[in-house]
PDB file of C-alpha atoms in Angstrom:
ATOM      1  CA  MET D 813       0.012   0.038  -0.015  1.00  0.00           C
ATOM      2  CA  LYS D 814       1.451   3.269  -1.127  1.00  0.00           C
ATOM      3  CA  ILE D 815       0.586   6.751   0.337  1.00  0.00           C
ATOM      4  CA  TYR D 816       0.281   9.215  -2.484  1.00  0.00           C
ATOM      5  CA  ASN D 817      -0.650  12.229  -0.469  1.00  0.00           C
ATOM      6  CA  LYS D 818       0.593  12.336   3.130  1.00  0.00           C
ATOM      7  CA  LYS D 819      -1.506  15.407   4.100  1.00  0.00           C
ATOM      8  CA  TYR D 820      -4.787  13.745   3.202  1.00  0.00           C
ATOM      9  CA  PHE D 821      -3.667  10.435   4.666  1.00  0.00           C
ATOM     10  CA  ILE D 822      -2.962  12.081   8.011  1.00  0.00           C
ATOM     11  CA  TRP D 823      -6.286  13.884   8.042  1.00  0.00           C
ATOM     12  CA  GLY D 824      -7.929  10.585   7.284  1.00  0.00           C
ATOM     13  CA  ILE D 825      -6.253   8.968  10.284  1.00  0.00           C
ATOM     14  CA  ILE D 826      -7.267  11.947  12.545  1.00  0.00           C
ATOM     15  CA  PHE D 827     -10.820  11.494  11.541  1.00  0.00           C
ATOM     16  CA  PHE D 828     -10.614   7.739  12.025  1.00  0.00           C
ATOM     17  CA  ILE D 829      -9.244   7.981  15.581  1.00  0.00           C
ATOM     18  CA  PRO D 830     -12.641   8.601  17.281  1.00  0.00           C
ATOM     19  CA  LEU D 831     -14.193   5.420  15.812  1.00  0.00           C
ATOM     20  CA  PRO D 832     -12.482   2.955  18.110  1.00  0.00           C
ATOM     21  CA  LEU D 833     -13.399   5.317  21.010  1.00  0.00           C
ATOM     22  CA  PHE D 834     -17.019   5.212  19.868  1.00  0.00           C
ATOM     23  CA  VAL D 835     -16.953   1.426  19.540  1.00  0.00           C
ATOM     24  CA  PHE D 836     -15.499   0.723  23.065  1.00  0.00           C
ATOM     25  CA  GLY D 837     -17.767   3.320  24.724  1.00  0.00           C
ATOM     26  CA  VAL D 838     -14.970   5.617  25.843  1.00  0.00           C
ATOM     27  CA  ILE D 839     -16.787   8.466  24.097  1.00  0.00           C
ATOM     28  CA  LYS D 840     -20.621   8.334  23.824  1.00  0.00           C
ATOM     29  CA  ALA D 841     -21.523   9.258  20.284  1.00  0.00           C
ATOM     30  CA  GLU D 842     -24.706  10.063  18.477  1.00  0.00           C
ATOM     31  CA  LEU D 843     -25.434   8.536  15.072  1.00  0.00           C
ATOM     32  CA  TYR D 844     -24.474  11.723  13.138  1.00  0.00           C
ATOM     33  CA  GLN D 845     -21.067  11.627  14.865  1.00  0.00           C
ATOM     34  CA  TRP D 846     -20.524   8.096  13.621  1.00  0.00           C
ATOM     35  CA  PHE D 847     -21.470   9.089  10.024  1.00  0.00           C
ATOM     36  CA  LEU D 848     -19.380  12.213  10.159  1.00  0.00           C
ATOM     37  CA  SER D 849     -16.264  10.376  11.375  1.00  0.00           C
ATOM     38  CA  ILE D 850     -16.660   7.494   8.915  1.00  0.00           C
ATOM     39  CA  GLY D 851     -17.376   9.807   5.961  1.00  0.00           C
ATOM     40  CA  LEU D 852     -14.550  12.218   6.590  1.00  0.00           C
ATOM     41  CA  SER D 853     -11.984   9.561   7.290  1.00  0.00           C
ATOM     42  CA  ALA D 854     -13.064   7.655   4.130  1.00  0.00           C
ATOM     43  CA  LYS D 855     -12.839  10.748   1.955  1.00  0.00           C
ATOM     44  CA  PHE D 856      -9.434  11.768   3.154  1.00  0.00           C
ATOM     45  CA  LEU D 857      -8.026   8.201   3.257  1.00  0.00           C
ATOM     46  CA  PHE D 858      -9.224   7.675  -0.358  1.00  0.00           C
ATOM     47  CA  ALA D 859      -7.532  10.902  -1.394  1.00  0.00           C
ATOM     48  CA  GLY D 860      -4.313   9.912   0.419  1.00  0.00           C
ATOM     49  CA  LEU D 861      -4.187   6.333  -0.874  1.00  0.00           C
ATOM     50  CA  SER D 862      -5.466   6.786  -4.455  1.00  0.00           C
ATOM     51  CA  LYS D 863      -3.057   8.145  -7.045  1.00  0.00           C
ATOM     52  CA  GLN D 864      -5.823   9.444  -9.274  1.00  0.00           C
ATOM     53  CA  GLU D 865      -7.745  11.141  -6.474  1.00  0.00           C
ATOM     54  CA  SER D 866      -4.540  12.574  -5.043  1.00  0.00           C
ATOM     55  CA  GLU D 867      -3.616  14.139  -8.422  1.00  0.00           C
ATOM     56  CA  ARG D 868      -7.189  15.545  -8.743  1.00  0.00           C
ATOM     57  CA  GLN D 869      -6.999  17.130  -5.254  1.00  0.00           C
ATOM     58  CA  ASP D 870      -3.578  18.581  -5.987  1.00  0.00           C
ATOM     59  CA  ASN D 871      -4.924  19.981  -9.267  1.00  0.00           C
ATOM     60  CA  ILE D 872      -7.909  21.597  -7.562  1.00  0.00           C
ATOM     61  CA  GLU D 873      -5.640  22.993  -4.866  1.00  0.00           C
ATOM     62  CA  ASN D 874      -3.256  24.529  -7.456  1.00  0.00           C
ATOM     63  CA  ASN D 875      -5.941  26.011  -9.701  1.00  0.00           C
ATOM     64  CA  TYR D 876      -8.575  26.978  -7.090  1.00  0.00           C
ATOM     65  CA  LEU D 877      -7.706  30.692  -6.692  1.00  0.00           C
ATOM     66  CA  SER D 878      -7.402  31.468 -10.463  1.00  0.00           C
ATOM     67  CA  VAL D 879     -10.564  29.581 -11.342  1.00  0.00           C
ATOM     68  CA  SER D 880     -12.640  31.118  -8.566  1.00  0.00           C
ATOM     69  CA  GLN D 881     -11.572  34.613  -9.590  1.00  0.00           C
ATOM     70  CA  LYS D 882     -12.280  33.750 -13.249  1.00  0.00           C
ATOM     71  CA  LEU D 883     -15.782  32.534 -12.437  1.00  0.00           C
ATOM     72  CA  PHE D 884     -16.894  34.865  -9.637  1.00  0.00           C
ATOM     73  CA  GLY D 885     -14.774  37.938  -9.946  1.00  0.00           C
ATOM     74  CA  LYS D 886     -12.039  39.615  -8.043  1.00  0.00           C
ATOM     75  CA  TYR D 887     -13.646  39.156  -4.636  1.00  0.00           C
ATOM     76  CA  ALA D 888     -14.564  35.481  -4.931  1.00  0.00           C
ATOM     77  CA  TRP D 889     -12.786  34.746  -1.670  1.00  0.00           C
ATOM     78  CA  ILE D 890     -15.456  36.715   0.126  1.00  0.00           C
ATOM     79  CA  LYS D 891     -18.221  34.679  -1.473  1.00  0.00           C
ATOM     80  CA  THR D 892     -16.523  31.370  -0.759  1.00  0.00           C
ATOM     81  CA  ASN D 893     -15.807  32.327   2.879  1.00  0.00           C
ATOM     82  CA  LEU D 894     -19.112  34.064   3.468  1.00  0.00           C
ATOM     83  CA  PRO D 895     -20.200  31.905   6.481  1.00  0.00           C
ATOM     84  CA  TRP D 896     -16.968  32.862   8.300  1.00  0.00           C
ATOM     85  CA  PHE D 897     -17.520  36.553   7.730  1.00  0.00           C
ATOM     86  CA  ILE D 898     -21.165  36.362   8.877  1.00  0.00           C
ATOM     87  CA  THR D 899     -20.213  34.392  12.004  1.00  0.00           C
ATOM     88  CA  GLY D 900     -17.288  36.695  12.904  1.00  0.00           C
ATOM     89  CA  GLY D 901     -19.293  39.837  12.327  1.00  0.00           C
ATOM     90  CA  PHE D 902     -22.238  38.537  14.362  1.00  0.00           C
ATOM     91  CA  PHE D 903     -20.073  37.491  17.373  1.00  0.00           C
ATOM     92  CA  ALA D 904     -18.058  40.654  17.253  1.00  0.00           C
ATOM     93  CA  VAL D 905     -21.192  42.870  17.197  1.00  0.00           C
ATOM     94  CA  THR D 906     -23.064  40.835  19.803  1.00  0.00           C
ATOM     95  CA  LEU D 907     -20.115  40.677  22.181  1.00  0.00           C
ATOM     96  CA  PHE D 908     -19.609  44.424  21.878  1.00  0.00           C
ATOM     97  CA  ILE D 909     -23.271  45.131  22.563  1.00  0.00           C
ATOM     98  CA  ARG D 910     -23.340  42.616  25.450  1.00  0.00           C
ATOM     99  CA  PHE D 911     -20.307  43.906  27.267  1.00  0.00           C
ATOM    100  CA  VAL D 912     -20.402  47.634  26.438  1.00  0.00           C
ATOM    101  CA  PHE D 913     -24.087  48.276  26.746  1.00  0.00           C
ATOM    102  CA  ASP D 914     -24.991  45.282  28.921  1.00  0.00           C
ATOM    103  CA  ILE D 915     -27.840  44.279  26.623  1.00  0.00           C
ATOM    104  CA  ILE D 916     -28.718  40.687  26.019  1.00  0.00           C
ATOM    105  CA  ILE D 917     -29.437  39.853  22.361  1.00  0.00           C
ATOM    106  CA  PRO D 918     -33.005  38.793  21.753  1.00  0.00           C
ATOM    107  CA  VAL D 919     -33.732  35.273  20.576  1.00  0.00           C
ATOM    108  CA  TRP D 920     -35.308  36.413  17.332  1.00  0.00           C
ATOM    109  CA  ILE D 921     -32.114  38.034  16.311  1.00  0.00           C
ATOM    110  CA  VAL D 922     -30.178  34.865  16.965  1.00  0.00           C
ATOM    111  CA  VAL D 923     -32.713  32.837  14.928  1.00  0.00           C
ATOM    112  CA  CYS D 924     -32.273  35.304  12.076  1.00  0.00           C
ATOM    113  CA  PHE D 925     -28.483  34.911  12.344  1.00  0.00           C
ATOM    114  CA  VAL D 926     -28.792  31.099  12.180  1.00  0.00           C
ATOM    115  CA  ILE D 927     -31.075  31.305   9.127  1.00  0.00           C
ATOM    116  CA  ALA D 928     -28.635  33.683   7.370  1.00  0.00           C
ATOM    117  CA  LEU D 929     -25.701  31.530   8.288  1.00  0.00           C
ATOM    118  CA  THR D 930     -27.446  28.378   6.969  1.00  0.00           C
ATOM    119  CA  ILE D 931     -28.269  30.062   3.678  1.00  0.00           C
ATOM    120  CA  SER D 932     -24.682  31.344   3.331  1.00  0.00           C
ATOM    121  CA  VAL D 933     -23.267  27.937   3.988  1.00  0.00           C
ATOM    122  CA  PHE D 934     -25.329  26.361   1.231  1.00  0.00           C
ATOM    123  CA  TYR D 935     -24.389  29.240  -1.077  1.00  0.00           C
ATOM    124  CA  SER D 936     -20.725  28.720  -0.391  1.00  0.00           C
ATOM    125  CA  ILE D 937     -20.987  24.972  -0.887  1.00  0.00           C
ATOM    126  CA  GLY D 938     -22.650  25.593  -4.254  1.00  0.00           C
ATOM    127  CA  LEU D 939     -19.857  27.942  -5.257  1.00  0.00           C
ATOM    128  CA  GLU D 940     -17.179  25.426  -4.176  1.00  0.00           C
ATOM    129  CA  ARG D 941     -18.908  22.712  -6.249  1.00  0.00           C
ATOM    130  CA  LYS D 942     -19.025  24.939  -9.335  1.00  0.00           C
ATOM    131  CA  ILE D 943     -15.298  25.792  -9.011  1.00  0.00           C
ATOM    132  CA  THR D 944     -14.310  22.043  -8.629  1.00  0.00           C
ATOM    133  CA  GLU D 945     -16.598  21.005 -11.486  1.00  0.00           C
ATOM    134  CA  TYR D 946     -15.030  23.635 -13.674  1.00  0.00           C
ATOM    135  CA  ILE D 947     -11.524  22.537 -12.754  1.00  0.00           C
ATOM    136  CA  ASP D 948     -12.405  18.850 -13.349  1.00  0.00           C
ATOM    137  CA  LYS D 949     -14.020  19.697 -16.722  1.00  0.00           C
ATOM    138  CA  GLU D 950     -10.983  21.823 -17.757  1.00  0.00           C
ATOM    139  CA  THR D 951      -8.584  19.063 -16.678  1.00  0.00           C
ATOM    140  CA  ASN D 952     -10.578  16.386 -18.586  1.00  0.00           C
ATOM    141  CA  SER D 953     -10.649  18.458 -21.734  1.00  0.00           C
ATOM    142  CA  ASN D 954      -6.871  19.145 -21.516  1.00  0.00           C
ATOM    143  CA  ASN D 955      -6.268  15.439 -21.012  1.00  0.00           C
ATOM    144  CA  GLU D 956      -8.388  14.613 -24.115  1.00  0.00           C
ATOM    145  CA  THR D 957      -6.600  17.115 -26.319  1.00  0.00           C
ATOM    146  CA  LYS D 958      -3.192  15.685 -25.282  1.00  0.00           C
ATOM    147  CA  SER D 959      -4.313  12.109 -26.317  1.00  0.00           C
TER     148      SER D 959
END
């Protein structure tokens, strides 16, 4: 067995580590935690142990910035990282209001934040998928012209 991408292989092992702890009851886990750990470890172990997937991930990593700017403009990094900006902004503002004015944020504002955050996560995931699909399509067309 050959490791083609050490970074992905290590991440796969890190996500695999909780599974024995779940099995032996050291850590009590819900069903979603099992699925999350199994899914992420499988994804990263596959990328670390498969030559083709390792090359694909390296290609995506190398071309991501240029393709995202080509598809979504100069400030594509804001669109792809929108959930982080929304979360950081929300917590900065709410902590400031809480500690400076001693006002507790109403629940309806938190609910609106969670809804906006959920929408931004799905929006960013959609952009990520479009970028990787474009890179894959471009790579496939380049490989076909070389043949």
